[in-house]
């Protein structure tokens, strides 16, 4: 006890005064000087003060360290057994701590999420409703081609089934003859019986690549589906040649499909309607009442009277009667071929919507996309991001890359043209191969298209009743007939040419599935803190203490090194001059140090002569 | 005893002075920093060098700030819920099933009441659309027309006007054109042109003094006429007493031809009557009071409710209802069936299978969400004889407002106490008032949506419907005569295929899904998280928090108070004894007044040249440590010296 205190107090500055006062009354008893020294020193404290020796450093650390266990290990070595056991304990505790940390962080970095289902009742926007009349009609410019195609189809079916179906009513009039672009009907692709040995009789058609070496059969047991698909293939060939097929087609029949529309008891506004023409679903109307909030009940939904006449311009393409309805989110592209349901004519169909919303957290928790920006597939649709739109865009892009033309039903990327047998003789083979790959997830599209981070799904439940009822049919058809077509109201048997659809929100509350992280940062830190306290009994500040100790030690080493070099030079000099500057007197030390300390900063660090002896002993 | 005494004495000797004995706040802080177990503080005092001290102060404060921040985050996320979804497989209670014919009353019975209205509607249809009538009826109409004149059309005139010039209105009755300068409610100008025709049909409603008028027009004549008819219909029916209305509607025996539940036959006695103003007599299955709720032991269509309904399309009101069929709603026994809002329709000449799937939801009320347990804390009185739901609250709110503003109640909802249904004998202009109020309600100006809160627990049955043609062409030959024979007591005519509808309601499976919310955080979790944070940054604990409170508040205040007291005493003494400050100079007096300081407490000799409490008290637990170090240091020094 005495020795170090004496040794230090001999060179006593303010440095050990702190230790002394903190250390205990015993030191104070023996050394009467510290209090004045302390006060004096407090006034003249430098900016940074370094410990004079490693011993002092260690003493200081041992006195003031707050890490449990470490003190016992480093600072009290009464016996080796005890040191060893403490060392083992500390090491064990550290080991367990880091193992637990490892587990914790491994769990955290997996970014686990919990899906929580919650029920909300804030009003939501009414979804967009798309209705199609399922009557694709012939573009005026392609009349002639379609006529040729129909004849070819007739010829095919007749050769297969010996069935002669009546000639199409749309007789080509001479007045409709417009300057036709060059047209080429690929007569090589025919409907035929494809029978495999031992297999079922199938009907289909065969598509080959340009060399004819690789062929692909589109076959089906039912001739109806096969004929429809075959017709569709040729229909696309024809339409793809028409430069303006998309634009002009829906003009002619506009306004005759929706006979009456009411939303929330009021007439629908024209600005809420968008029309477009779908090549296989005919004229389509999208009702997008953006500003309309949700209310519950049939009377608060949308109610439409539709004309569901069976005027088939293309009998082989559209085989259903009625209307097709799809309910989708705002500003989403409706993919009627993927979703949607059909409405029977002569009925009032009441469709209740229940909404489910899914919210994903996004990076780094799950792979999802906020919008079209973060996706490496450029969207071909001018609408908000949906998974389906992305997949279609991706497919179309691959199609342009591999088949060098785009599929007619999807929009074109810039600088590409639609596939047609006239221009790309083997496109059918390429297309079906590609779409089969897409179906079996062999294309990179499913990985390139993430799910959107916010998704709404609509659950529908429908009920139907007969509409109009036999008692009210006469006046209703008369009222409709006045506004619509005369032909509608005249014969009461034509009830099957109208349909009514009510779409409404079934419930005010909707379910939301949220992803919430299992570990939030505060919880992670809490868990860390608990583990740390449990096993090691220290804190972030203790780590800083350790860091300070290391920095101090480093500085001391550097200092020693400098001084050693200096003294080495000095001894050479001293040997030359015969002086002894190496060991200065103990009495002059405090003043010496204080002078230096006044300088402050790193300059004050340089000569720490007094404790050199003990420092050397430590080194 | 003796060792105990010894230890006590030792402790007493080694114990440092207590905090409040420190003479100044600075000394107190110093004492605290040296003695506390909280990391960081000690370093502030012990470190040498201004930069070092500053850094340690900075570190400590940062740690404190981080603790507060993180704890605030934890508190903020305290009121979150975790949701558990349980799927039970059990015997499920069958819900109440309410079945209504879409047509409320037998037309042959109500026709006398509605004869005038029908005539005028037909006249309007004729002028509008040239709708042909059968000649015999027209003659009768013409007679009555002459007798008392068209009162309905005069009261609320139907009008047609062209799209272009909205000021120009053609009255149906007179055929005259006249200027209309009222407010047009449904703006026709930007309505969708769904027809080639430019003419729009509407009607006019005026307030009491007929200065405020509103024109309601519809682009489709069907909607206009139905709406107009409905207004007058409600007026007429509002004056009919309930008893008479029930008699005019269908009886349970008439509506239900056959009934089968869980493979056991049931009949009209299993159904309770529920009279709905717009749907007439409805019948609720499995809602009998004082009877046990039926349950199904198996899923599948065989074990549910199977009924065949006789809809009797002949008796349909042609203007009120345009479709034919029935409405079905599945609900809880104590729930009000909102048949007009959420009913599922079934079609005649069809077998409709409805598969149900039960989902129960339980939400946590305050403070987790705004929901209400039983509606008792919602300031809207429930006018329905049913348990609370958001829908009931909204309707009750509207009806109450209606009674307040218009003086009478709307027909399609129940009556609040001490109110009457609106009719134009007593309230001639209620219709204008109603339409105005309804618009305000939709625009959420009545405040109903803000007041009403959702219920905390609810059951919902997800329905999946499928249809099949029924009866099939082959079976109808024997089915229809048999059913007619069954019904022989009630009706005297042969049943038609389009009069019948078959309905099957069943549980798809006996899985019940319960969505339950439970608090995600408990107090223990929060405290343990707090403990984690305190431990992580500063190795602090509750004891150190108490310590902080003691030192920083109690002790500091006591020191300040002491200083103030001394000052006051000095000032007092100086004032009262200005010439001779003898007692003031006595040092012993001062010491007696003051609490013992460190040196005086330990009876140490006063340090030369210093003021009395120059040194802070030592920490008692470091004493042993110091001794241990000295041993150790001497150990290490010996080899160094030797």
GROMACS .gro file of C-alpha atoms in nm, chain B residues 363-366 369-379 388-390 393 451-458:
model
   27
  982UNK     CA    1  -6.140  -0.634  -3.099
  983UNK     CA    2  -5.991  -0.468  -2.798
  984UNK     CA    3  -6.167  -0.152  -2.692
  985UNK     CA    4  -6.009   0.156  -2.538
  988UNK     CA    5  -5.915   0.109  -3.064
  989UNK     CA    6  -6.229   0.315  -3.075
  990UNK     CA    7  -6.476   0.032  -3.073
  991UNK     CA    8  -6.761  -0.004  -2.828
  992UNK     CA    9  -6.860  -0.316  -2.640
  993UNK     CA   10  -7.235  -0.278  -2.627
  994UNK     CA   11  -7.310   0.070  -2.756
  995UNK     CA   12  -7.396   0.207  -2.414
  996UNK     CA   13  -7.123   0.470  -2.445
  997UNK     CA   14  -7.245   0.595  -2.781
  998UNK     CA   15  -7.468   0.901  -2.745
 1007UNK     CA   16  -7.574  -0.266  -3.109
 1008UNK     CA   17  -7.402  -0.253  -3.442
 1009UNK     CA   18  -7.256   0.030  -3.645
 1012UNK     CA   19  -7.632   0.331  -3.488
 1070UNK     CA   20  -7.047   0.970  -3.342
 1071UNK     CA   21  -7.114   0.609  -3.429
 1072UNK     CA   22  -6.843   0.361  -3.352
 1073UNK     CA   23  -6.799   0.006  -3.457
 1074UNK     CA   24  -6.883  -0.282  -3.231
 1075UNK     CA   25  -6.597  -0.470  -3.071
 1076UNK     CA   26  -6.710  -0.818  -3.143
 1077UNK     CA   27  -6.904  -0.941  -3.438
   0.00000   0.00000   0.00000
